[in-house]
PDB file of C-alpha atoms in Angstrom:
ATOM      1  CA  MET A  11     -29.258   7.694 -84.164  1.00  0.00           C
ATOM      2  CA  PRO A  12     -28.149   6.788 -87.712  1.00  0.00           C
ATOM      3  CA  PHE A  13     -24.457   6.138 -88.264  1.00  0.00           C
ATOM      4  CA  GLY A  14     -22.874   9.278 -89.702  1.00  0.00           C
ATOM      5  CA  GLY A  15     -19.717   7.669 -91.038  1.00  0.00           C
ATOM      6  CA  ALA A  16     -16.068   7.618 -89.986  1.00  0.00           C
ATOM      7  CA  ASP A  17     -13.344  10.001 -91.193  1.00  0.00           C
ATOM      8  CA  LEU A  18     -10.040   8.394 -90.233  1.00  0.00           C
ATOM      9  CA  HIS A  19      -7.450  10.705 -91.792  1.00  0.00           C
ATOM     10  CA  PHE A  20      -7.013  14.443 -91.141  1.00  0.00           C
ATOM     11  CA  HIS A  21      -4.489  16.847 -89.625  1.00  0.00           C
ATOM     12  CA  SER A  22      -4.248  19.558 -86.958  1.00  0.00           C
ATOM     13  CA  ILE A  23      -1.753  22.261 -86.000  1.00  0.00           C
ATOM     14  CA  VAL A  24       0.205  19.467 -84.295  1.00  0.00           C
ATOM     15  CA  SER A  25       1.569  18.721 -87.787  1.00  0.00           C
ATOM     16  CA  ASP A  26       0.701  20.717 -90.907  1.00  0.00           C
ATOM     17  CA  GLY A  27      -2.972  21.514 -90.436  1.00  0.00           C
ATOM     18  CA  VAL A  28      -4.191  24.950 -89.384  1.00  0.00           C
ATOM     19  CA  GLU A  29      -6.803  24.115 -86.739  1.00  0.00           C
ATOM     20  CA  THR A  30      -6.462  22.849 -83.184  1.00  0.00           C
ATOM     21  CA  PRO A  31      -7.601  19.364 -82.181  1.00  0.00           C
ATOM     22  CA  ALA A  32     -10.559  20.960 -80.384  1.00  0.00           C
ATOM     23  CA  GLU A  33     -11.568  22.906 -83.483  1.00  0.00           C
ATOM     24  CA  LEU A  34     -11.458  19.698 -85.505  1.00  0.00           C
ATOM     25  CA  VAL A  35     -13.771  18.020 -82.996  1.00  0.00           C
ATOM     26  CA  ALA A  36     -16.251  20.841 -83.563  1.00  0.00           C
ATOM     27  CA  ARG A  37     -15.923  20.368 -87.330  1.00  0.00           C
ATOM     28  CA  ALA A  38     -16.491  16.625 -87.035  1.00  0.00           C
ATOM     29  CA  VAL A  39     -19.630  17.111 -84.951  1.00  0.00           C
ATOM     30  CA  ALA A  40     -20.954  19.799 -87.309  1.00  0.00           C
ATOM     31  CA  ALA A  41     -20.346  17.450 -90.256  1.00  0.00           C
ATOM     32  CA  GLY A  42     -22.518  14.795 -88.612  1.00  0.00           C
ATOM     33  CA  LEU A  43     -19.709  12.263 -88.296  1.00  0.00           C
ATOM     34  CA  SER A  44     -20.065   9.418 -85.821  1.00  0.00           C
ATOM     35  CA  VAL A  45     -16.326   8.638 -85.753  1.00  0.00           C
ATOM     36  CA  ALA A  46     -13.251  10.804 -86.292  1.00  0.00           C
ATOM     37  CA  ALA A  47      -9.562   9.898 -85.948  1.00  0.00           C
ATOM     38  CA  LEU A  48      -6.831  12.551 -85.845  1.00  0.00           C
ATOM     39  CA  THR A  49      -3.754  11.379 -87.789  1.00  0.00           C
ATOM     40  CA  ASP A  50      -1.055  14.039 -87.724  1.00  0.00           C
ATOM     41  CA  HIS A  51       2.173  13.597 -89.668  1.00  0.00           C
ATOM     42  CA  ASP A  52       4.769  11.773 -87.558  1.00  0.00           C
ATOM     43  CA  ALA A  53       3.080  13.030 -84.374  1.00  0.00           C
ATOM     44  CA  VAL A  54       0.773  11.674 -81.689  1.00  0.00           C
ATOM     45  CA  HIS A  55       0.860  14.450 -79.091  1.00  0.00           C
ATOM     46  CA  GLY A  56      -2.423  15.995 -80.232  1.00  0.00           C
ATOM     47  CA  ILE A  57      -4.469  12.851 -79.606  1.00  0.00           C
ATOM     48  CA  ALA A  58      -5.158  13.462 -75.897  1.00  0.00           C
ATOM     49  CA  ALA A  59      -6.472  16.982 -76.571  1.00  0.00           C
ATOM     50  CA  PHE A  60      -8.611  15.704 -79.433  1.00  0.00           C
ATOM     51  CA  GLU A  61     -10.188  12.968 -77.329  1.00  0.00           C
ATOM     52  CA  ALA A  62     -10.707  15.328 -74.373  1.00  0.00           C
ATOM     53  CA  ALA A  63     -12.388  17.960 -76.559  1.00  0.00           C
ATOM     54  CA  ALA A  64     -14.921  15.352 -77.700  1.00  0.00           C
ATOM     55  CA  ALA A  65     -16.283  14.816 -74.173  1.00  0.00           C
ATOM     56  CA  GLY A  66     -20.052  15.189 -74.152  1.00  0.00           C
ATOM     57  CA  THR A  67     -20.392  15.376 -77.954  1.00  0.00           C
ATOM     58  CA  GLY A  68     -21.278  11.733 -78.612  1.00  0.00           C
ATOM     59  CA  LEU A  69     -18.425  11.529 -81.130  1.00  0.00           C
ATOM     60  CA  VAL A  70     -16.197   8.449 -81.200  1.00  0.00           C
ATOM     61  CA  ALA A  71     -12.849  10.265 -81.080  1.00  0.00           C
ATOM     62  CA  ALA A  72      -9.655   8.330 -81.734  1.00  0.00           C
ATOM     63  CA  GLY A  73      -6.186   8.973 -83.044  1.00  0.00           C
ATOM     64  CA  GLY A  74      -3.169   7.714 -84.857  1.00  0.00           C
ATOM     65  CA  ALA A  75      -0.336   9.079 -86.978  1.00  0.00           C
ATOM     66  CA  GLU A  76       0.613   9.321 -90.637  1.00  0.00           C
ATOM     67  CA  LEU A  77       4.170   8.053 -91.006  1.00  0.00           C
ATOM     68  CA  SER A  78       6.475   9.064 -93.866  1.00  0.00           C
ATOM     69  CA  VAL A  79       8.034   5.976 -95.446  1.00  0.00           C
ATOM     70  CA  SER A  80      10.650   5.499 -98.149  1.00  0.00           C
ATOM     71  CA  GLU A  81       9.963   2.349-100.179  1.00  0.00           C
ATOM     72  CA  ARG A  82      10.772   1.353-103.753  1.00  0.00           C
ATOM     73  CA  GLY A  83      12.216   4.808-104.319  1.00  0.00           C
ATOM     74  CA  GLU A  84       8.878   6.448-103.507  1.00  0.00           C
ATOM     75  CA  ASP A  85       7.536   8.589-100.682  1.00  0.00           C
ATOM     76  CA  VAL A  86       4.896   6.292 -99.160  1.00  0.00           C
ATOM     77  CA  HIS A  87       2.555   7.244 -96.314  1.00  0.00           C
ATOM     78  CA  LEU A  88       1.392   4.756 -93.689  1.00  0.00           C
ATOM     79  CA  LEU A  89      -1.474   5.449 -91.313  1.00  0.00           C
ATOM     80  CA  GLY A  90      -0.998   4.009 -87.847  1.00  0.00           C
ATOM     81  CA  LEU A  91      -4.602   3.982 -86.624  1.00  0.00           C
ATOM     82  CA  PHE A  92      -5.341   3.635 -82.894  1.00  0.00           C
ATOM     83  CA  VAL A  93      -1.676   3.534 -81.808  1.00  0.00           C
ATOM     84  CA  ASP A  94      -1.094   3.999 -78.086  1.00  0.00           C
ATOM     85  CA  PRO A  95       0.577   7.457 -77.949  1.00  0.00           C
ATOM     86  CA  SER A  96       2.365   6.506 -74.733  1.00  0.00           C
ATOM     87  CA  GLU A  97       4.296   3.593 -76.304  1.00  0.00           C
ATOM     88  CA  PRO A  98       7.959   4.517 -75.563  1.00  0.00           C
ATOM     89  CA  ALA A  99       9.723   3.354 -78.730  1.00  0.00           C
ATOM     90  CA  LEU A 100       7.233   5.101 -81.010  1.00  0.00           C
ATOM     91  CA  GLY A 101       7.432   8.276 -78.951  1.00  0.00           C
ATOM     92  CA  ALA A 102      11.219   8.333 -79.078  1.00  0.00           C
ATOM     93  CA  ARG A 103      11.340   7.797 -82.837  1.00  0.00           C
ATOM     94  CA  LEU A 104       8.741  10.501 -83.460  1.00  0.00           C
ATOM     95  CA  ALA A 105      10.654  12.957 -81.261  1.00  0.00           C
ATOM     96  CA  GLY A 106      13.753  12.374 -83.395  1.00  0.00           C
ATOM     97  CA  ILE A 107      11.763  12.895 -86.580  1.00  0.00           C
ATOM     98  CA  ARG A 108      10.391  16.190 -85.232  1.00  0.00           C
ATOM     99  CA  THR A 109      13.959  17.397 -84.692  1.00  0.00           C
ATOM    100  CA  ASP A 110      14.839  16.365 -88.236  1.00  0.00           C
ATOM    101  CA  ARG A 111      11.754  18.190 -89.560  1.00  0.00           C
ATOM    102  CA  ASP A 112      12.843  21.410 -87.853  1.00  0.00           C
ATOM    103  CA  ARG A 113      16.311  21.169 -89.416  1.00  0.00           C
ATOM    104  CA  ARG A 114      14.716  20.470 -92.784  1.00  0.00           C
ATOM    105  CA  GLY A 115      12.495  23.533 -92.474  1.00  0.00           C
ATOM    106  CA  GLU A 116      15.516  25.683 -91.692  1.00  0.00           C
ATOM    107  CA  ALA A 117      17.359  24.240 -94.710  1.00  0.00           C
ATOM    108  CA  MET A 118      14.414  25.095 -97.004  1.00  0.00           C
ATOM    109  CA  VAL A 119      14.411  28.677 -95.756  1.00  0.00           C
ATOM    110  CA  GLU A 120      18.174  28.883 -96.369  1.00  0.00           C
ATOM    111  CA  LYS A 121      17.757  27.581 -99.930  1.00  0.00           C
ATOM    112  CA  LEU A 122      15.020  30.104-100.614  1.00  0.00           C
ATOM    113  CA  ALA A 123      17.317  32.878 -99.383  1.00  0.00           C
ATOM    114  CA  THR A 124      19.930  31.902-101.984  1.00  0.00           C
ATOM    115  CA  LEU A 125      17.156  32.365-104.579  1.00  0.00           C
ATOM    116  CA  GLY A 126      16.457  35.870-103.322  1.00  0.00           C
ATOM    117  CA  VAL A 127      13.353  34.905-101.341  1.00  0.00           C
ATOM    118  CA  GLU A 128      13.777  35.940 -97.713  1.00  0.00           C
ATOM    119  CA  LEU A 129      11.496  34.381 -95.100  1.00  0.00           C
ATOM    120  CA  ASP A 130      11.514  35.232 -91.390  1.00  0.00           C
ATOM    121  CA  LEU A 131      12.623  31.930 -89.832  1.00  0.00           C
ATOM    122  CA  PRO A 132      11.786  32.863 -86.199  1.00  0.00           C
ATOM    123  CA  ALA A 133       8.305  33.991 -87.283  1.00  0.00           C
ATOM    124  CA  LEU A 134       7.868  30.804 -89.284  1.00  0.00           C
ATOM    125  CA  ARG A 135       8.906  28.683 -86.303  1.00  0.00           C
ATOM    126  CA  ALA A 136       6.433  30.603 -84.149  1.00  0.00           C
ATOM    127  CA  ALA A 137       3.696  29.862 -86.684  1.00  0.00           C
ATOM    128  CA  VAL A 138       4.616  26.162 -86.628  1.00  0.00           C
ATOM    129  CA  GLY A 139       4.440  26.187 -82.814  1.00  0.00           C
ATOM    130  CA  GLU A 140       4.089  22.638 -81.536  1.00  0.00           C
ATOM    131  CA  GLY A 141       3.474  21.362 -85.047  1.00  0.00           C
ATOM    132  CA  ALA A 142       5.813  19.322 -87.213  1.00  0.00           C
ATOM    133  CA  PHE A 143       7.700  21.775 -89.449  1.00  0.00           C
ATOM    134  CA  GLY A 144       6.963  20.845 -93.052  1.00  0.00           C
ATOM    135  CA  ARG A 145       6.707  22.115 -96.591  1.00  0.00           C
ATOM    136  CA  PRO A 146       3.086  23.263 -96.171  1.00  0.00           C
ATOM    137  CA  HIS A 147       4.228  25.763 -93.521  1.00  0.00           C
ATOM    138  CA  VAL A 148       6.847  27.185 -95.886  1.00  0.00           C
ATOM    139  CA  ALA A 149       4.341  27.218 -98.739  1.00  0.00           C
ATOM    140  CA  ARG A 150       1.839  29.206 -96.681  1.00  0.00           C
ATOM    141  CA  ALA A 151       4.592  31.668 -95.718  1.00  0.00           C
ATOM    142  CA  LEU A 152       5.396  32.157 -99.407  1.00  0.00           C
ATOM    143  CA  VAL A 153       1.726  32.834-100.116  1.00  0.00           C
ATOM    144  CA  ALA A 154       1.501  35.303 -97.208  1.00  0.00           C
ATOM    145  CA  LYS A 155       4.582  37.141 -98.491  1.00  0.00           C
ATOM    146  CA  GLY A 156       3.089  37.386-101.971  1.00  0.00           C
ATOM    147  CA  VAL A 157       5.842  35.374-103.627  1.00  0.00           C
ATOM    148  CA  VAL A 158       3.287  32.897-104.995  1.00  0.00           C
ATOM    149  CA  ALA A 159      -0.464  32.930-105.373  1.00  0.00           C
ATOM    150  CA  SER A 160      -1.127  29.513-103.848  1.00  0.00           C
ATOM    151  CA  SER A 161       0.477  26.629-101.985  1.00  0.00           C
ATOM    152  CA  GLU A 162       0.258  24.606-105.195  1.00  0.00           C
ATOM    153  CA  GLU A 163       2.390  27.212-106.961  1.00  0.00           C
ATOM    154  CA  ALA A 164       4.870  27.177-104.067  1.00  0.00           C
ATOM    155  CA  PHE A 165       5.372  23.443-104.534  1.00  0.00           C
ATOM    156  CA  GLU A 166       5.578  23.727-108.321  1.00  0.00           C
ATOM    157  CA  ARG A 167       8.153  26.530-108.284  1.00  0.00           C
ATOM    158  CA  PHE A 168      10.186  25.928-105.129  1.00  0.00           C
ATOM    159  CA  LEU A 169       9.335  23.060-102.777  1.00  0.00           C
ATOM    160  CA  GLY A 170       8.433  20.007-104.852  1.00  0.00           C
ATOM    161  CA  GLU A 171      10.947  17.237-105.441  1.00  0.00           C
ATOM    162  CA  GLY A 172      13.511  18.420-107.971  1.00  0.00           C
ATOM    163  CA  ARG A 173      12.670  22.082-107.346  1.00  0.00           C
ATOM    164  CA  PRO A 174      15.355  24.513-106.112  1.00  0.00           C
ATOM    165  CA  ALA A 175      14.309  24.675-102.436  1.00  0.00           C
ATOM    166  CA  PHE A 176      13.451  20.986-102.015  1.00  0.00           C
ATOM    167  CA  VAL A 177      15.028  19.217 -99.034  1.00  0.00           C
ATOM    168  CA  PRO A 178      14.406  15.482 -98.458  1.00  0.00           C
ATOM    169  CA  LYS A 179      12.938  14.421 -95.123  1.00  0.00           C
ATOM    170  CA  ALA A 180      13.748  11.606 -92.719  1.00  0.00           C
ATOM    171  CA  ARG A 181      11.618   8.555 -93.440  1.00  0.00           C
ATOM    172  CA  TRP A 182      10.922   5.102 -92.057  1.00  0.00           C
ATOM    173  CA  SER A 183      11.270   1.951 -94.118  1.00  0.00           C
ATOM    174  CA  LEU A 184       7.947   0.209 -94.683  1.00  0.00           C
ATOM    175  CA  ALA A 185       9.009  -2.708 -92.498  1.00  0.00           C
ATOM    176  CA  GLU A 186      10.052  -0.373 -89.673  1.00  0.00           C
ATOM    177  CA  ALA A 187       6.846   1.624 -89.838  1.00  0.00           C
ATOM    178  CA  VAL A 188       4.522  -1.396 -89.887  1.00  0.00           C
ATOM    179  CA  GLU A 189       6.399  -2.994 -87.002  1.00  0.00           C
ATOM    180  CA  ALA A 190       6.316   0.233 -84.951  1.00  0.00           C
ATOM    181  CA  VAL A 191       2.570   0.651 -85.482  1.00  0.00           C
ATOM    182  CA  ARG A 192       1.826  -2.937 -84.482  1.00  0.00           C
ATOM    183  CA  ARG A 193       4.096  -2.728 -81.425  1.00  0.00           C
ATOM    184  CA  ALA A 194       2.198   0.397 -80.339  1.00  0.00           C
ATOM    185  CA  GLY A 195      -1.084  -1.508 -80.601  1.00  0.00           C
ATOM    186  CA  GLY A 196      -2.223   0.118 -83.833  1.00  0.00           C
ATOM    187  CA  LEU A 197      -3.429  -0.923 -87.263  1.00  0.00           C
ATOM    188  CA  ALA A 198      -1.093  -0.278 -90.211  1.00  0.00           C
ATOM    189  CA  VAL A 199      -3.007   1.148 -93.196  1.00  0.00           C
ATOM    190  CA  LEU A 200      -1.615   2.253 -96.559  1.00  0.00           C
ATOM    191  CA  ALA A 201      -2.740   5.849 -97.133  1.00  0.00           C
ATOM    192  CA  HIS A 202      -3.980   7.282-100.473  1.00  0.00           C
ATOM    193  CA  PRO A 203      -2.691   4.269-102.456  1.00  0.00           C
ATOM    194  CA  VAL A 204      -3.192   5.837-105.895  1.00  0.00           C
ATOM    195  CA  TRP A 205      -0.125   7.973-105.198  1.00  0.00           C
ATOM    196  CA  TYR A 206       2.139   4.969-105.814  1.00  0.00           C
ATOM    197  CA  SER A 207       3.314   3.514-109.104  1.00  0.00           C
ATOM    198  CA  ASP A 208       2.587  -0.159-108.310  1.00  0.00           C
ATOM    199  CA  VAL A 209      -0.326  -0.214-105.904  1.00  0.00           C
ATOM    200  CA  ALA A 210      -0.958  -3.962-106.125  1.00  0.00           C
ATOM    201  CA  GLY A 211       2.709  -4.805-105.640  1.00  0.00           C
ATOM    202  CA  LEU A 212       3.065  -2.444-102.686  1.00  0.00           C
ATOM    203  CA  LEU A 213      -0.032  -3.895-101.034  1.00  0.00           C
ATOM    204  CA  ARG A 214       1.274  -7.439-101.482  1.00  0.00           C
ATOM    205  CA  GLN A 215       4.633  -6.444-100.049  1.00  0.00           C
ATOM    206  CA  GLY A 216       2.972  -4.653 -97.168  1.00  0.00           C
ATOM    207  CA  ARG A 217       0.714  -7.610 -96.419  1.00  0.00           C
ATOM    208  CA  GLY A 218       3.775  -9.783 -96.060  1.00  0.00           C
ATOM    209  CA  LEU A 219       5.146  -7.312 -93.507  1.00  0.00           C
ATOM    210  CA  GLY A 220       1.925  -7.186 -91.487  1.00  0.00           C
ATOM    211  CA  LEU A 221      -0.048  -4.427 -93.221  1.00  0.00           C
ATOM    212  CA  ASP A 222      -3.620  -4.435 -91.925  1.00  0.00           C
ATOM    213  CA  GLY A 223      -5.550  -2.265 -94.337  1.00  0.00           C
ATOM    214  CA  VAL A 224      -5.785   0.189 -97.193  1.00  0.00           C
ATOM    215  CA  GLU A 225      -7.436   3.601 -97.450  1.00  0.00           C
ATOM    216  CA  VAL A 226      -9.985   2.929-100.181  1.00  0.00           C
ATOM    217  CA  TRP A 227     -11.953   6.182 -99.904  1.00  0.00           C
ATOM    218  CA  HIS A 228      -9.808   9.306-100.212  1.00  0.00           C
ATOM    219  CA  PRO A 229     -10.296  12.394-102.427  1.00  0.00           C
ATOM    220  CA  ASP A 230      -7.400  11.340-104.669  1.00  0.00           C
ATOM    221  CA  ASN A 231      -8.803   7.816-105.148  1.00  0.00           C
ATOM    222  CA  ASP A 232     -11.904   8.942-107.051  1.00  0.00           C
ATOM    223  CA  GLY A 233     -12.734   6.469-109.804  1.00  0.00           C
ATOM    224  CA  ARG A 234     -10.477   3.730-108.458  1.00  0.00           C
ATOM    225  CA  GLU A 235     -12.374   2.650-105.357  1.00  0.00           C
ATOM    226  CA  GLU A 236     -13.705  -0.569-106.919  1.00  0.00           C
ATOM    227  CA  GLU A 237     -10.201  -1.569-107.988  1.00  0.00           C
ATOM    228  CA  LEU A 238      -8.911  -0.937-104.470  1.00  0.00           C
ATOM    229  CA  LEU A 239     -11.791  -2.854-102.909  1.00  0.00           C
ATOM    230  CA  ARG A 240     -10.926  -5.861-105.085  1.00  0.00           C
ATOM    231  CA  GLU A 241      -7.265  -5.659-104.039  1.00  0.00           C
ATOM    232  CA  ALA A 242      -8.257  -5.411-100.376  1.00  0.00           C
ATOM    233  CA  GLU A 243     -10.590  -8.402-100.618  1.00  0.00           C
ATOM    234  CA  ALA A 244      -7.996 -10.511-102.435  1.00  0.00           C
ATOM    235  CA  LEU A 245      -5.405  -9.827 -99.735  1.00  0.00           C
ATOM    236  CA  GLY A 246      -7.755  -9.953 -96.748  1.00  0.00           C
ATOM    237  CA  LEU A 247      -7.118  -6.306 -95.876  1.00  0.00           C
ATOM    238  CA  LEU A 248      -9.357  -4.003 -93.883  1.00  0.00           C
ATOM    239  CA  VAL A 249     -10.644  -0.866 -95.635  1.00  0.00           C
ATOM    240  CA  THR A 250     -10.688   2.711 -94.363  1.00  0.00           C
ATOM    241  CA  ALA A 251     -11.772   6.195 -95.470  1.00  0.00           C
ATOM    242  CA  GLY A 252     -10.428   9.675 -94.851  1.00  0.00           C
ATOM    243  CA  SER A 253     -10.750  13.251 -96.078  1.00  0.00           C
ATOM    244  CA  ASP A 254      -7.044  14.098 -95.528  1.00  0.00           C
ATOM    245  CA  PHE A 255      -8.249  17.507 -94.356  1.00  0.00           C
ATOM    246  CA  HIS A 256      -5.580  20.132 -93.603  1.00  0.00           C
ATOM    247  CA  THR A 257      -7.233  23.457 -94.398  1.00  0.00           C
ATOM    248  CA  GLU A 258     -10.064  24.574 -96.632  1.00  0.00           C
ATOM    249  CA  ARG A 259      -7.693  27.122 -98.151  1.00  0.00           C
ATOM    250  CA  ASP A 260      -5.665  24.284 -99.694  1.00  0.00           C
ATOM    251  CA  GLY A 261      -7.838  22.523-102.237  1.00  0.00           C
ATOM    252  CA  GLY A 262     -11.199  23.092-100.587  1.00  0.00           C
ATOM    253  CA  ARG A 263     -11.387  19.663 -98.900  1.00  0.00           C
ATOM    254  CA  THR A 264     -13.704  19.437 -95.925  1.00  0.00           C
ATOM    255  CA  LEU A 265     -13.665  17.183 -92.899  1.00  0.00           C
ATOM    256  CA  GLY A 266     -15.975  14.254 -93.569  1.00  0.00           C
ATOM    257  CA  ALA A 267     -15.621  14.517 -97.354  1.00  0.00           C
ATOM    258  CA  ARG A 268     -14.879  10.774 -97.397  1.00  0.00           C
ATOM    259  CA  ARG A 269     -16.542   8.464 -94.858  1.00  0.00           C
ATOM    260  CA  LEU A 270     -16.371   4.820 -93.924  1.00  0.00           C
ATOM    261  CA  GLY A 271     -19.718   3.040 -93.606  1.00  0.00           C
ATOM    262  CA  GLU A 272     -20.974   1.332 -90.477  1.00  0.00           C
ATOM    263  CA  ALA A 273     -20.202  -2.311 -91.339  1.00  0.00           C
ATOM    264  CA  PRO A 274     -16.538  -1.769 -92.356  1.00  0.00           C
ATOM    265  CA  TRP A 275     -16.119   0.552 -89.371  1.00  0.00           C
ATOM    266  CA  GLU A 276     -17.291  -2.160 -86.995  1.00  0.00           C
ATOM    267  CA  ARG A 277     -14.790  -4.615 -88.515  1.00  0.00           C
ATOM    268  CA  LEU A 278     -12.014  -2.042 -88.215  1.00  0.00           C
ATOM    269  CA  ALA A 279     -12.927  -1.176 -84.635  1.00  0.00           C
ATOM    270  CA  ALA A 280     -12.962  -4.844 -83.599  1.00  0.00           C
ATOM    271  CA  ALA A 281      -9.532  -5.329 -85.162  1.00  0.00           C
ATOM    272  CA  GLY A 282      -8.226  -2.228 -83.377  1.00  0.00           C
ATOM    273  CA  VAL A 283      -9.443  -3.403 -79.977  1.00  0.00           C
ATOM    274  CA  ALA A 284      -7.901  -6.840 -80.573  1.00  0.00           C
ATOM    275  CA  ARG A 285      -4.561  -5.362 -81.693  1.00  0.00           C
ATOM    276  CA  ARG A 286      -4.243  -3.231 -78.560  1.00  0.00           C
ATOM    277  CA  ARG A 287      -4.880  -6.309 -76.448  1.00  0.00           C
ATOM    278  CA  GLU A 288      -2.397  -8.444 -78.406  1.00  0.00           C
ATOM    279  CA  ALA A 289       0.274  -5.751 -78.094  1.00  0.00           C
ATOM    280  CA  GLY A 290      -0.194  -5.515 -74.340  1.00  0.00           C
ATOM    281  CA  ARG A 291      -1.004  -1.805 -74.509  1.00  0.00           C
ATOM    282  CA  ALA A 292      -3.764   0.163 -72.781  1.00  0.00           C
ATOM    283  CA  PRO A 293      -7.265  -0.910 -73.853  1.00  0.00           C
ATOM    284  CA  LEU A 294      -8.687   0.994 -76.808  1.00  0.00           C
ATOM    285  CA  ASP A 295     -11.808   3.044 -75.978  1.00  0.00           C
ATOM    286  CA  LEU A 296     -13.985   3.481 -79.067  1.00  0.00           C
ATOM    287  CA  SER A 297     -17.161   4.394 -77.224  1.00  0.00           C
ATOM    288  CA  PRO A 298     -18.945   7.730 -77.889  1.00  0.00           C
ATOM    289  CA  ARG A 299     -17.454  10.491 -75.759  1.00  0.00           C
TER     290      ARG A 299
END
């Protein structure tokens, strides 16, 4: 069967997506993907359900997490691909971050109330469920209430940095995040690099800290892939691809919109298997389910 590509960056209801891990497996299969990796924000507890739902589909189902990092005064995101979700230190840190996210969500709702926008916090928490409370949840609540027409408007008017209901979130340092990913047997990959003011400098810094790769193919990277490929080659970094899918209602992105080809996937997979072994964690299973 021809290789259908690998989408290594998308989100479920475990963080700020709107579909369950099982529903995302069905999407990945329908999209003709050969490989899919669930990477929820600061969360790994959806990985087991995602892998289990793939049984009998032939999909290579894996997981990781997208970690929120503060570096050089910017909000930087680091993908930890193939981390062992049972690694204790990572699990403890992520549990603390989830608590911080809940407090942040409550603070955003309180700020909105001072602006005359009342949201039902218990209902919002129920909608978040086991997810990681974040701005997208509040944005969707504002849309549902008719305060704004879209999530984009919610961020522009209320929730974006510098806006009246913005609340900063707990973040890792880049060094902490890279070290945690490697200790958990994962590969540390810089997500959507075009978001950052000095991509080349951040990649060089990250490489010195043990960064493994860079997400070259992402919807926001359009037109800059060749530049990113050159940077990756110069630094000896692996390359990845991801759709960053959350919900089709937010921007119309679809699972599988960006895919890694077979040769770079095989290099990435080999590196992931080796990293798990080097870290002394459970072996990484990247066989079709």
